[in-house]
PDB file of C-alpha atoms and ligand atoms in Angstrom:
ATOM      1  CA  MET A  20       0.000   0.000   0.000  1.00 91.00           C
ATOM      2  CA  LEU A  21       1.473   3.332  -1.107  1.00 96.00           C
ATOM      3  CA  LEU A  22       0.291   6.828  -0.316  1.00 97.00           C
ATOM      4  CA  ARG A  23       0.285   8.731  -3.597  1.00 97.00           C
ATOM      5  CA  ILE A  24       1.335  12.327  -3.231  1.00 97.00           C
ATOM      6  CA  ALA A  25       0.870  14.819  -6.068  1.00 97.00           C
ATOM      7  CA  VAL A  26       3.469  17.570  -6.359  1.00 95.00           C
ATOM      8  CA  GLN A  27       4.112  20.367  -8.813  1.00 94.00           C
ATOM      9  CA  ALA A  28       6.354  19.084 -11.627  1.00 91.00           C
ATOM     10  CA  LYS A  29       8.025  22.473 -11.977  1.00 89.00           C
ATOM     11  CA  GLY A  30       7.349  25.967 -10.823  1.00 90.00           C
ATOM     12  CA  ARG A  31       7.287  28.038  -7.673  1.00 90.00           C
ATOM     13  CA  LEU A  32       6.614  25.163  -5.244  1.00 94.00           C
ATOM     14  CA  PHE A  33       8.915  22.568  -6.754  1.00 93.00           C
ATOM     15  CA  ASP A  34      12.253  23.195  -5.031  1.00 92.00           C
ATOM     16  CA  GLU A  35      10.944  23.537  -1.502  1.00 93.00           C
ATOM     17  CA  THR A  36       8.606  20.591  -1.928  1.00 94.00           C
ATOM     18  CA  MET A  37      11.475  18.346  -2.986  1.00 92.00           C
ATOM     19  CA  THR A  38      13.668  19.666  -0.153  1.00 92.00           C
ATOM     20  CA  MET A  39      10.942  18.951   2.381  1.00 93.00           C
ATOM     21  CA  LEU A  40      10.524  15.391   1.083  1.00 93.00           C
ATOM     22  CA  ALA A  41      14.279  14.790   1.047  1.00 91.00           C
ATOM     23  CA  GLU A  42      14.681  16.199   4.574  1.00 89.00           C
ATOM     24  CA  SER A  43      11.899  13.864   5.670  1.00 90.00           C
ATOM     25  CA  SER A  44      14.045  10.985   4.350  1.00 85.00           C
ATOM     26  CA  ILE A  45      11.722  10.363   1.437  1.00 88.00           C
ATOM     27  CA  LYS A  46      14.095   9.747  -1.413  1.00 85.00           C
ATOM     28  CA  VAL A  47      12.751   9.950  -4.933  1.00 84.00           C
ATOM     29  CA  GLU A  48      14.953   9.584  -7.955  1.00 76.00           C
ATOM     30  CA  SER A  49      15.284  13.066  -9.389  1.00 64.00           C
ATOM     31  CA  GLY A  50      17.437  12.241 -12.415  1.00 57.00           C
ATOM     32  CA  LYS A  51      14.978  11.168 -15.066  1.00 57.00           C
ATOM     33  CA  ARG A  52      11.611  12.337 -13.884  1.00 62.00           C
ATOM     34  CA  THR A  53       8.767  10.168 -14.986  1.00 75.00           C
ATOM     35  CA  LEU A  54       5.208  10.972 -14.017  1.00 89.00           C
ATOM     36  CA  LEU A  55       4.991   8.544 -11.110  1.00 90.00           C
ATOM     37  CA  VAL A  56       7.986   7.661  -8.930  1.00 90.00           C
ATOM     38  CA  PRO A  57       7.967   5.402  -5.850  1.00 90.00           C
ATOM     39  CA  ALA A  58      10.063   6.510  -2.871  1.00 91.00           C
ATOM     40  CA  LYS A  59      12.941   4.240  -1.917  1.00 88.00           C
ATOM     41  CA  ASN A  60      12.437   3.804   1.794  1.00 86.00           C
ATOM     42  CA  PHE A  61       8.934   4.944   2.659  1.00 93.00           C
ATOM     43  CA  PRO A  62       5.485   3.779   1.437  1.00 95.00           C
ATOM     44  CA  VAL A  63       4.909   6.842  -0.715  1.00 95.00           C
ATOM     45  CA  GLU A  64       4.869   7.431  -4.448  1.00 95.00           C
ATOM     46  CA  VAL A  65       5.239  10.870  -5.990  1.00 94.00           C
ATOM     47  CA  LEU A  66       3.039  11.943  -8.884  1.00 95.00           C
ATOM     48  CA  TYR A  67       4.349  14.958 -10.800  1.00 94.00           C
ATOM     49  CA  LEU A  68       1.582  17.197 -12.141  1.00 94.00           C
ATOM     50  CA  ARG A  69       0.873  20.767 -13.197  1.00 93.00           C
ATOM     51  CA  ASP A  70      -0.191  22.684 -10.114  1.00 93.00           C
ATOM     52  CA  ASP A  71      -3.527  23.528 -11.760  1.00 93.00           C
ATOM     53  CA  ASP A  72      -4.368  19.816 -11.921  1.00 96.00           C
ATOM     54  CA  ILE A  73      -3.472  18.892  -8.339  1.00 97.00           C
ATOM     55  CA  PRO A  74      -6.732  19.903  -6.573  1.00 98.00           C
ATOM     56  CA  GLN A  75      -8.851  17.794  -8.932  1.00 98.00           C
ATOM     57  CA  ALA A  76      -6.424  14.856  -8.806  1.00 98.00           C
ATOM     58  CA  VAL A  77      -6.727  14.791  -5.015  1.00 98.00           C
ATOM     59  CA  ALA A  78     -10.495  15.367  -4.906  1.00 98.00           C
ATOM     60  CA  SER A  79     -11.089  12.520  -7.365  1.00 98.00           C
ATOM     61  CA  GLY A  80      -8.682  10.141  -5.638  1.00 97.00           C
ATOM     62  CA  ILE A  81      -6.157   9.913  -8.498  1.00 97.00           C
ATOM     63  CA  ALA A  82      -3.764  11.131  -5.801  1.00 98.00           C
ATOM     64  CA  ASP A  83      -4.301  10.672  -2.051  1.00 98.00           C
ATOM     65  CA  VAL A  84      -2.695  13.941  -1.006  1.00 98.00           C
ATOM     66  CA  GLY A  85      -1.113  16.862  -2.809  1.00 98.00           C
ATOM     67  CA  ILE A  86       1.153  19.818  -2.178  1.00 98.00           C
ATOM     68  CA  VAL A  87      -0.246  22.870  -3.911  1.00 98.00           C
ATOM     69  CA  GLY A  88      -0.536  26.637  -3.635  1.00 97.00           C
ATOM     70  CA  GLU A  89      -3.544  27.750  -1.627  1.00 98.00           C
ATOM     71  CA  ASN A  90      -4.355  30.116  -4.517  1.00 97.00           C
ATOM     72  CA  GLU A  91      -4.712  27.163  -6.882  1.00 97.00           C
ATOM     73  CA  PHE A  92      -6.849  25.226  -4.378  1.00 98.00           C
ATOM     74  CA  GLU A  93      -9.067  28.253  -3.779  1.00 98.00           C
ATOM     75  CA  GLU A  94      -9.450  28.843  -7.505  1.00 97.00           C
ATOM     76  CA  ARG A  95     -10.481  25.276  -8.351  1.00 96.00           C
ATOM     77  CA  GLN A  96     -13.077  24.835  -5.558  1.00 97.00           C
ATOM     78  CA  GLU A  97     -12.519  21.078  -5.578  1.00 98.00           C
ATOM     79  CA  ASP A  98     -13.857  18.875  -2.805  1.00 97.00           C
ATOM     80  CA  ALA A  99     -10.671  18.025  -0.888  1.00 98.00           C
ATOM     81  CA  GLU A 100      -9.560  19.007   2.585  1.00 97.00           C
ATOM     82  CA  ILE A 101      -6.694  21.157   3.791  1.00 98.00           C
ATOM     83  CA  VAL A 102      -4.595  18.834   5.946  1.00 98.00           C
ATOM     84  CA  LYS A 103      -1.771  21.207   6.799  1.00 97.00           C
ATOM     85  CA  ARG A 104      -0.444  24.647   5.989  1.00 97.00           C
ATOM     86  CA  LEU A 105       3.187  24.231   4.985  1.00 96.00           C
ATOM     87  CA  ASP A 106       4.543  27.701   5.617  1.00 93.00           C
ATOM     88  CA  PHE A 107       6.519  28.133   2.389  1.00 95.00           C
ATOM     89  CA  SER A 108       6.012  29.719  -1.046  1.00 95.00           C
ATOM     90  CA  LYS A 109       4.202  32.611   0.549  1.00 96.00           C
ATOM     91  CA  CYS A 110       2.653  35.083  -1.853  1.00 97.00           C
ATOM     92  CA  ARG A 111      -0.477  37.140  -2.295  1.00 98.00           C
ATOM     93  CA  LEU A 112      -3.064  37.484  -5.031  1.00 98.00           C
ATOM     94  CA  SER A 113      -3.437  41.133  -5.813  1.00 98.00           C
ATOM     95  CA  LEU A 114      -4.977  43.623  -8.182  1.00 98.00           C
ATOM     96  CA  ALA A 115      -2.410  45.848  -9.895  1.00 98.00           C
ATOM     97  CA  ILE A 116      -2.747  48.812 -12.222  1.00 98.00           C
ATOM     98  CA  PRO A 117      -0.369  51.005 -14.270  1.00 98.00           C
ATOM     99  CA  LYS A 118       1.760  52.886 -11.763  1.00 97.00           C
ATOM    100  CA  GLU A 119       0.980  56.394 -13.052  1.00 97.00           C
ATOM    101  CA  ILE A 120      -2.732  56.076 -12.302  1.00 97.00           C
ATOM    102  CA  ASP A 121      -4.007  58.001  -9.305  1.00 97.00           C
ATOM    103  CA  TYR A 122      -5.908  55.230  -7.489  1.00 97.00           C
ATOM    104  CA  LYS A 123      -8.629  56.206  -5.034  1.00 96.00           C
ATOM    105  CA  GLY A 124     -10.377  52.917  -4.342  1.00 97.00           C
ATOM    106  CA  LEU A 125     -12.002  49.759  -5.653  1.00 98.00           C
ATOM    107  CA  GLU A 126     -14.619  51.681  -7.691  1.00 98.00           C
ATOM    108  CA  TRP A 127     -11.816  52.416 -10.123  1.00 98.00           C
ATOM    109  CA  PHE A 128     -12.280  48.876 -11.449  1.00 98.00           C
ATOM    110  CA  ASN A 129     -15.910  49.459 -12.516  1.00 98.00           C
ATOM    111  CA  GLY A 130     -16.068  49.015 -16.290  1.00 98.00           C
ATOM    112  CA  LYS A 131     -12.386  48.077 -16.501  1.00 98.00           C
ATOM    113  CA  LYS A 132     -10.839  45.028 -18.092  1.00 98.00           C
ATOM    114  CA  ILE A 133      -8.780  42.815 -15.728  1.00 98.00           C
ATOM    115  CA  ALA A 134      -6.404  40.135 -17.026  1.00 98.00           C
ATOM    116  CA  THR A 135      -5.894  37.088 -14.791  1.00 98.00           C
ATOM    117  CA  SER A 136      -5.285  33.351 -14.514  1.00 97.00           C
ATOM    118  CA  TYR A 137      -7.530  33.281 -11.429  1.00 98.00           C
ATOM    119  CA  PRO A 138     -11.006  34.187 -12.736  1.00 98.00           C
ATOM    120  CA  GLY A 139     -12.858  32.301 -10.004  1.00 98.00           C
ATOM    121  CA  ILE A 140     -11.222  34.061  -7.054  1.00 98.00           C
ATOM    122  CA  LEU A 141     -11.432  37.405  -8.852  1.00 98.00           C
ATOM    123  CA  LYS A 142     -15.116  37.050  -9.725  1.00 98.00           C
ATOM    124  CA  ARG A 143     -16.046  36.150  -6.156  1.00 98.00           C
ATOM    125  CA  PHE A 144     -14.097  39.157  -4.887  1.00 98.00           C
ATOM    126  CA  LEU A 145     -15.659  41.579  -7.380  1.00 98.00           C
ATOM    127  CA  ASP A 146     -19.182  40.261  -6.758  1.00 98.00           C
ATOM    128  CA  LYS A 147     -18.744  40.569  -3.008  1.00 98.00           C
ATOM    129  CA  ASN A 148     -17.686  44.178  -3.422  1.00 98.00           C
ATOM    130  CA  GLY A 149     -20.310  45.078  -6.027  1.00 98.00           C
ATOM    131  CA  ILE A 150     -17.771  45.888  -8.742  1.00 98.00           C
ATOM    132  CA  LYS A 151     -18.687  45.255 -12.379  1.00 98.00           C
ATOM    133  CA  ALA A 152     -15.547  44.622 -14.402  1.00 98.00           C
ATOM    134  CA  GLU A 153     -14.662  42.495 -17.388  1.00 98.00           C
ATOM    135  CA  ILE A 154     -12.489  39.470 -16.573  1.00 98.00           C
ATOM    136  CA  HIS A 155     -10.075  38.475 -19.299  1.00 98.00           C
ATOM    137  CA  VAL A 156      -8.549  35.027 -18.730  1.00 97.00           C
ATOM    138  CA  ILE A 157      -4.965  34.435 -19.831  1.00 96.00           C
ATOM    139  CA  THR A 158      -2.755  31.601 -18.643  1.00 91.00           C
ATOM    140  CA  GLY A 159       0.750  33.059 -18.640  1.00 88.00           C
ATOM    141  CA  SER A 160       2.578  36.400 -18.568  1.00 93.00           C
ATOM    142  CA  VAL A 161      -0.465  38.181 -17.206  1.00 97.00           C
ATOM    143  CA  GLU A 162       1.706  41.136 -16.200  1.00 97.00           C
ATOM    144  CA  ILE A 163       2.334  42.215 -19.792  1.00 97.00           C
ATOM    145  CA  ALA A 164      -1.393  42.596 -20.588  1.00 97.00           C
ATOM    146  CA  PRO A 165      -1.777  46.297 -19.651  1.00 97.00           C
ATOM    147  CA  GLY A 166       1.416  47.270 -21.489  1.00 95.00           C
ATOM    148  CA  ILE A 167       0.210  45.787 -24.781  1.00 95.00           C
ATOM    149  CA  GLY A 168      -3.307  47.138 -24.446  1.00 95.00           C
ATOM    150  CA  LEU A 169      -4.936  43.800 -23.686  1.00 96.00           C
ATOM    151  CA  ALA A 170      -6.355  44.928 -20.341  1.00 98.00           C
ATOM    152  CA  ASP A 171      -6.473  47.939 -17.992  1.00 98.00           C
ATOM    153  CA  SER A 172      -5.186  46.024 -14.996  1.00 98.00           C
ATOM    154  CA  ILE A 173      -4.199  42.586 -13.735  1.00 98.00           C
ATOM    155  CA  PHE A 174      -5.034  40.207 -10.935  1.00 98.00           C
ATOM    156  CA  ASP A 175      -2.052  37.930 -10.262  1.00 98.00           C
ATOM    157  CA  ILE A 176       0.407  36.401  -7.836  1.00 97.00           C
ATOM    158  CA  VAL A 177       2.767  38.868  -6.182  1.00 97.00           C
ATOM    159  CA  SER A 178       5.719  37.614  -4.194  1.00 96.00           C
ATOM    160  CA  SER A 179       8.762  39.905  -4.203  1.00 95.00           C
ATOM    161  CA  GLY A 180       6.892  42.459  -6.299  1.00 96.00           C
ATOM    162  CA  SER A 181       9.688  42.696  -8.845  1.00 97.00           C
ATOM    163  CA  THR A 182       7.525  41.473 -11.735  1.00 97.00           C
ATOM    164  CA  LEU A 183       5.119  44.357 -11.102  1.00 97.00           C
ATOM    165  CA  VAL A 184       7.926  46.890 -10.933  1.00 97.00           C
ATOM    166  CA  SER A 185       9.518  45.756 -14.174  1.00 97.00           C
ATOM    167  CA  ASN A 186       6.146  46.053 -15.914  1.00 97.00           C
ATOM    168  CA  ASN A 187       5.381  49.530 -14.539  1.00 97.00           C
ATOM    169  CA  LEU A 188       2.509  48.278 -12.421  1.00 98.00           C
ATOM    170  CA  LYS A 189       1.584  48.893  -8.786  1.00 98.00           C
ATOM    171  CA  GLU A 190      -0.279  46.679  -6.349  1.00 98.00           C
ATOM    172  CA  VAL A 191      -3.473  48.365  -5.179  1.00 98.00           C
ATOM    173  CA  GLU A 192      -5.563  45.634  -3.511  1.00 98.00           C
ATOM    174  CA  VAL A 193      -4.477  42.404  -1.794  1.00 98.00           C
ATOM    175  CA  VAL A 194      -7.324  39.947  -2.333  1.00 98.00           C
ATOM    176  CA  MET A 195      -5.882  36.890  -0.612  1.00 98.00           C
ATOM    177  CA  LYS A 196      -2.676  35.622   0.958  1.00 98.00           C
ATOM    178  CA  SER A 197      -1.411  32.251  -0.084  1.00 97.00           C
ATOM    179  CA  GLU A 198       1.166  29.641   0.851  1.00 97.00           C
ATOM    180  CA  ALA A 199       1.857  26.003   0.062  1.00 98.00           C
ATOM    181  CA  ILE A 200      -0.665  23.641   1.628  1.00 98.00           C
ATOM    182  CA  LEU A 201      -1.045  19.889   1.913  1.00 98.00           C
ATOM    183  CA  ILE A 202      -4.483  18.825   0.726  1.00 98.00           C
ATOM    184  CA  GLY A 203      -5.992  15.393   1.148  1.00 98.00           C
ATOM    185  CA  ASN A 204      -8.703  13.241  -0.352  1.00 98.00           C
ATOM    186  CA  LYS A 205     -11.697  13.086   1.971  1.00 98.00           C
ATOM    187  CA  ASN A 206     -12.032   9.292   1.868  1.00 97.00           C
ATOM    188  CA  LEU A 207      -8.575   7.980   2.695  1.00 97.00           C
ATOM    189  CA  SER A 208      -8.434   4.446   4.059  1.00 97.00           C
ATOM    190  CA  ALA A 209      -7.237   3.923   7.632  1.00 97.00           C
ATOM    191  CA  GLU A 210      -4.051   2.431   6.266  1.00 97.00           C
ATOM    192  CA  LYS A 211      -3.306   5.485   4.128  1.00 97.00           C
ATOM    193  CA  ARG A 212      -4.128   7.847   6.993  1.00 97.00           C
ATOM    194  CA  GLU A 213      -1.515   6.052   9.033  1.00 97.00           C
ATOM    195  CA  ILE A 214       1.134   6.668   6.367  1.00 97.00           C
ATOM    196  CA  LEU A 215      -0.043  10.283   6.130  1.00 97.00           C
ATOM    197  CA  ASN A 216       0.360  10.740   9.885  1.00 97.00           C
ATOM    198  CA  GLU A 217       3.924   9.470   9.731  1.00 96.00           C
ATOM    199  CA  LEU A 218       4.557  11.832   6.808  1.00 95.00           C
ATOM    200  CA  LEU A 219       3.153  14.792   8.775  1.00 96.00           C
ATOM    201  CA  PHE A 220       5.308  13.871  11.760  1.00 95.00           C
ATOM    202  CA  ARG A 221       8.399  13.958   9.547  1.00 94.00           C
ATOM    203  CA  PHE A 222       7.398  17.264   7.952  1.00 94.00           C
ATOM    204  CA  ASP A 223       6.945  18.731  11.439  1.00 92.00           C
ATOM    205  CA  SER A 224      10.337  17.542  12.660  1.00 92.00           C
ATOM    206  CA  TYR A 225      11.937  19.176   9.652  1.00 90.00           C
ATOM    207  CA  LYS A 226       9.917  22.402   9.962  1.00 88.00           C
ATOM    208  CA  ASN A 227      10.612  22.651  13.700  1.00 86.00           C
ATOM    209  CA  ALA A 228      14.356  22.463  13.111  1.00 87.00           C
ATOM    210  CA  GLU A 229      14.237  24.975  10.258  1.00 85.00           C
ATOM    211  CA  GLY A 230      15.823  28.276  11.163  1.00 86.00           C
ATOM    212  CA  LYS A 231      17.069  26.942  14.496  1.00 89.00           C
ATOM    213  CA  LYS A 232      20.610  26.359  15.746  1.00 91.00           C
ATOM    214  CA  TYR A 233      22.111  24.549  18.691  1.00 92.00           C
ATOM    215  CA  ILE A 234      24.268  26.804  20.838  1.00 93.00           C
ATOM    216  CA  VAL A 235      26.779  25.933  23.567  1.00 94.00           C
ATOM    217  CA  LEU A 236      28.706  28.524  25.567  1.00 95.00           C
ATOM    218  CA  ASN A 237      30.595  29.135  28.806  1.00 95.00           C
ATOM    219  CA  ILE A 238      29.172  31.648  31.243  1.00 95.00           C
ATOM    220  CA  PRO A 239      30.032  32.910  34.757  1.00 95.00           C
ATOM    221  CA  ASN A 240      27.658  31.304  37.278  1.00 95.00           C
ATOM    222  CA  ASP A 241      26.179  34.620  38.409  1.00 95.00           C
ATOM    223  CA  LYS A 242      25.086  35.322  34.809  1.00 95.00           C
ATOM    224  CA  ILE A 243      23.309  31.995  34.216  1.00 93.00           C
ATOM    225  CA  ALA A 244      19.868  33.381  34.979  1.00 92.00           C
ATOM    226  CA  ALA A 245      20.291  36.356  32.640  1.00 93.00           C
ATOM    227  CA  ALA A 246      21.668  34.160  29.845  1.00 92.00           C
ATOM    228  CA  SER A 247      18.862  31.612  30.306  1.00 90.00           C
ATOM    229  CA  GLU A 248      16.340  34.355  29.742  1.00 90.00           C
ATOM    230  CA  LEU A 249      17.919  35.116  26.377  1.00 90.00           C
ATOM    231  CA  LEU A 250      17.948  31.409  25.460  1.00 87.00           C
ATOM    232  CA  PRO A 251      14.726  29.711  26.444  1.00 75.00           C
ATOM    233  CA  GLY A 252      15.533  26.641  24.289  1.00 71.00           C
ATOM    234  CA  MET A 253      12.954  23.875  24.026  1.00 70.00           C
ATOM    235  CA  LYS A 254      12.081  23.959  27.725  1.00 74.00           C
ATOM    236  CA  ALA A 255      15.028  25.477  29.555  1.00 76.00           C
ATOM    237  CA  PRO A 256      18.720  25.512  28.709  1.00 85.00           C
ATOM    238  CA  THR A 257      20.903  22.632  29.874  1.00 88.00           C
ATOM    239  CA  ILE A 258      23.465  23.804  32.418  1.00 91.00           C
ATOM    240  CA  THR A 259      26.614  21.876  33.318  1.00 91.00           C
ATOM    241  CA  LYS A 260      29.164  22.976  35.963  1.00 90.00           C
ATOM    242  CA  LEU A 261      32.678  23.423  34.589  1.00 89.00           C
ATOM    243  CA  GLU A 262      35.893  22.393  36.350  1.00 87.00           C
ATOM    244  CA  THR A 263      36.945  26.051  36.310  1.00 82.00           C
ATOM    245  CA  ASP A 264      35.558  27.580  39.475  1.00 86.00           C
ATOM    246  CA  GLY A 265      32.618  29.924  39.041  1.00 93.00           C
ATOM    247  CA  TRP A 266      31.870  28.933  35.440  1.00 96.00           C
ATOM    248  CA  SER A 267      29.212  26.793  33.769  1.00 95.00           C
ATOM    249  CA  SER A 268      28.496  25.504  30.289  1.00 95.00           C
ATOM    250  CA  LEU A 269      25.073  26.268  28.891  1.00 94.00           C
ATOM    251  CA  ALA A 270      23.409  24.572  25.904  1.00 93.00           C
ATOM    252  CA  SER A 271      20.215  25.635  24.183  1.00 93.00           C
ATOM    253  CA  VAL A 272      18.392  26.248  20.916  1.00 91.00           C
ATOM    254  CA  ILE A 273      18.485  29.625  19.227  1.00 91.00           C
ATOM    255  CA  GLU A 274      16.423  31.051  16.368  1.00 88.00           C
ATOM    256  CA  GLU A 275      18.617  32.047  13.493  1.00 86.00           C
ATOM    257  CA  LYS A 276      16.764  35.289  12.844  1.00 85.00           C
ATOM    258  CA  TYR A 277      17.567  36.596  16.366  1.00 87.00           C
ATOM    259  CA  PHE A 278      21.052  35.150  16.288  1.00 87.00           C
ATOM    260  CA  TRP A 279      23.224  38.289  16.024  1.00 90.00           C
ATOM    261  CA  GLU A 280      21.120  40.229  18.463  1.00 90.00           C
ATOM    262  CA  ILE A 281      21.297  37.475  21.086  1.00 92.00           C
ATOM    263  CA  ILE A 282      24.996  36.751  20.549  1.00 91.00           C
ATOM    264  CA  GLY A 283      25.780  40.409  21.252  1.00 92.00           C
ATOM    265  CA  LYS A 284      23.815  40.333  24.497  1.00 94.00           C
ATOM    266  CA  LEU A 285      25.472  37.068  25.571  1.00 94.00           C
ATOM    267  CA  LYS A 286      28.925  38.509  24.981  1.00 94.00           C
ATOM    268  CA  ASN A 287      27.987  41.521  27.087  1.00 95.00           C
ATOM    269  CA  LEU A 288      27.076  39.117  29.892  1.00 95.00           C
ATOM    270  CA  GLY A 289      30.590  37.656  29.675  1.00 95.00           C
ATOM    271  CA  ALA A 290      29.849  34.518  27.624  1.00 95.00           C
ATOM    272  CA  GLU A 291      32.906  32.830  26.101  1.00 94.00           C
ATOM    273  CA  GLY A 292      33.681  29.923  23.803  1.00 94.00           C
ATOM    274  CA  ILE A 293      30.386  30.204  21.961  1.00 93.00           C
ATOM    275  CA  LEU A 294      29.700  27.270  19.598  1.00 94.00           C
ATOM    276  CA  VAL A 295      26.798  27.261  17.165  1.00 92.00           C
ATOM    277  CA  MET A 296      25.787  24.071  15.351  1.00 93.00           C
ATOM    278  CA  PRO A 297      23.134  23.108  12.816  1.00 91.00           C
ATOM    279  CA  ILE A 298      20.084  21.128  13.912  1.00 91.00           C
ATOM    280  CA  GLU A 299      18.809  18.580  11.445  1.00 88.00           C
ATOM    281  CA  LYS A 300      15.537  17.495  13.044  1.00 87.00           C
ATOM    282  CA  MET A 301      13.680  18.540  16.141  1.00 85.00           C
ATOM    283  CA  ILE A 302      11.041  16.439  17.884  1.00 86.00           C
ATOM    284  CA  TYR A 303       9.192  18.061  20.751  1.00 78.00           C
TER     285      TYR A 303
HETATM  286  C1  PRP B  21       4.015  34.522 -10.735  1.00 94.94           C
HETATM  287  C2  PRP B  21       3.255  35.692 -11.281  1.00 94.94           C
HETATM  288  C3  PRP B  21       4.326  36.714 -11.568  1.00 94.94           C
HETATM  289  C4  PRP B  21       5.395  36.385 -10.541  1.00 94.94           C
HETATM  290  C5  PRP B  21       5.373  37.343  -9.373  1.00 94.94           C
HETATM  291  O1  PRP B  21       4.417  33.682 -11.757  1.00 94.94           O
HETATM  292  O2  PRP B  21       2.509  35.351 -12.419  1.00 94.94           O
HETATM  293  O3  PRP B  21       4.813  36.559 -12.861  1.00 94.94           O
HETATM  294  O4  PRP B  21       5.137  35.071 -10.059  1.00 94.94           O
HETATM  295  O5  PRP B  21       6.485  37.137  -8.513  1.00 94.94           O
HETATM  296  P1  PRP B  21       7.338  38.382  -7.981  1.00 94.94           P
HETATM  297  O6  PRP B  21       6.393  39.315  -7.291  1.00 94.94           O
HETATM  298  O7  PRP B  21       8.327  37.765  -7.025  1.00 94.94           O
HETATM  299  O8  PRP B  21       7.995  39.007  -9.157  1.00 94.94           O
HETATM  300  P2  PRP B  21       4.995  32.219 -11.449  1.00 94.94           P
HETATM  301  O9  PRP B  21       6.463  32.299 -11.241  1.00 94.94           O
HETATM  302  O10 PRP B  21       4.219  31.575 -10.372  1.00 94.94           O
HETATM  303  O11 PRP B  21       4.756  31.458 -12.784  1.00 94.94           O
HETATM  304  P3  PRP B  21       3.474  31.449 -13.742  1.00 94.94           P
HETATM  305  O12 PRP B  21       3.957  32.201 -14.951  1.00 94.94           O
HETATM  306  O13 PRP B  21       3.226  29.985 -13.994  1.00 94.94           O
HETATM  307  O14 PRP B  21       2.342  32.126 -13.048  1.00 94.94           O
HETATM  308 ZN1   ZN B  22       0.049  27.385 -12.822  1.00 94.94          ZN
END
């Protein structure tokens, strides 16, 4: 029995999806990519699809679960369930207009032509806000539509915003935020749910360790309390007395994004011999 997991064959989710699988010790041959590839050491097979096709594949049971952008799932309105938000490939779906236009509010879009690959989400948004605009569906390079006179504005994915800038557009309304999600078929067998739970456990262990480092340092005993406050770790830091009188060794977990700030404060407390090491997995 294999759990079949649909992933994007190429595109914005691909790299991080493959990293997450690899870090969860799910090894799939990446050399010659066929459509369906069994994992080597875990009861999973990977089905490579276009992201647009993943929601339907999961809803219909062609795949058991799938990793897809929330935007794509929202657009397709297929009957599958969101199992887990995966916290990567974050972006937003926004309305954008030529940058020189003086924008005063949503009413601007009345009577305008909007180019998009997400007509469903856009229509629901316009209807909800009582805006009557013409939706023009195109599947790629939506951002060039206003420049070539195909539309007045666009509704598309914005991530860094650089695509908008290079096409002389500006974001004026954020309609939804999106990230990668794991969706699942609603009628998975007990056996498949069990494999899915193990998969989720592995994803969590990887995600928990992401952005975290293991830190060990020496600290004068009278500064242990102050240092512990800076380094809460998983529960509390581990403290070991050193042979050198009046000194202890302290070990904990540190978030990479606060790293330089915390290191500075620790040095001010008199910390010495600071070692920082990568953490591969973290199980609470
Ligand atoms: C999306 C979108 C823009 C770009 C925005 O395309 O259509 O072109 O990303 O990203 P930015 O704000 O970081 O510039 P995507 O790469 O998903 O490919 P697509 O052409 O298949 O939509
Ligand atoms: Zn797509």
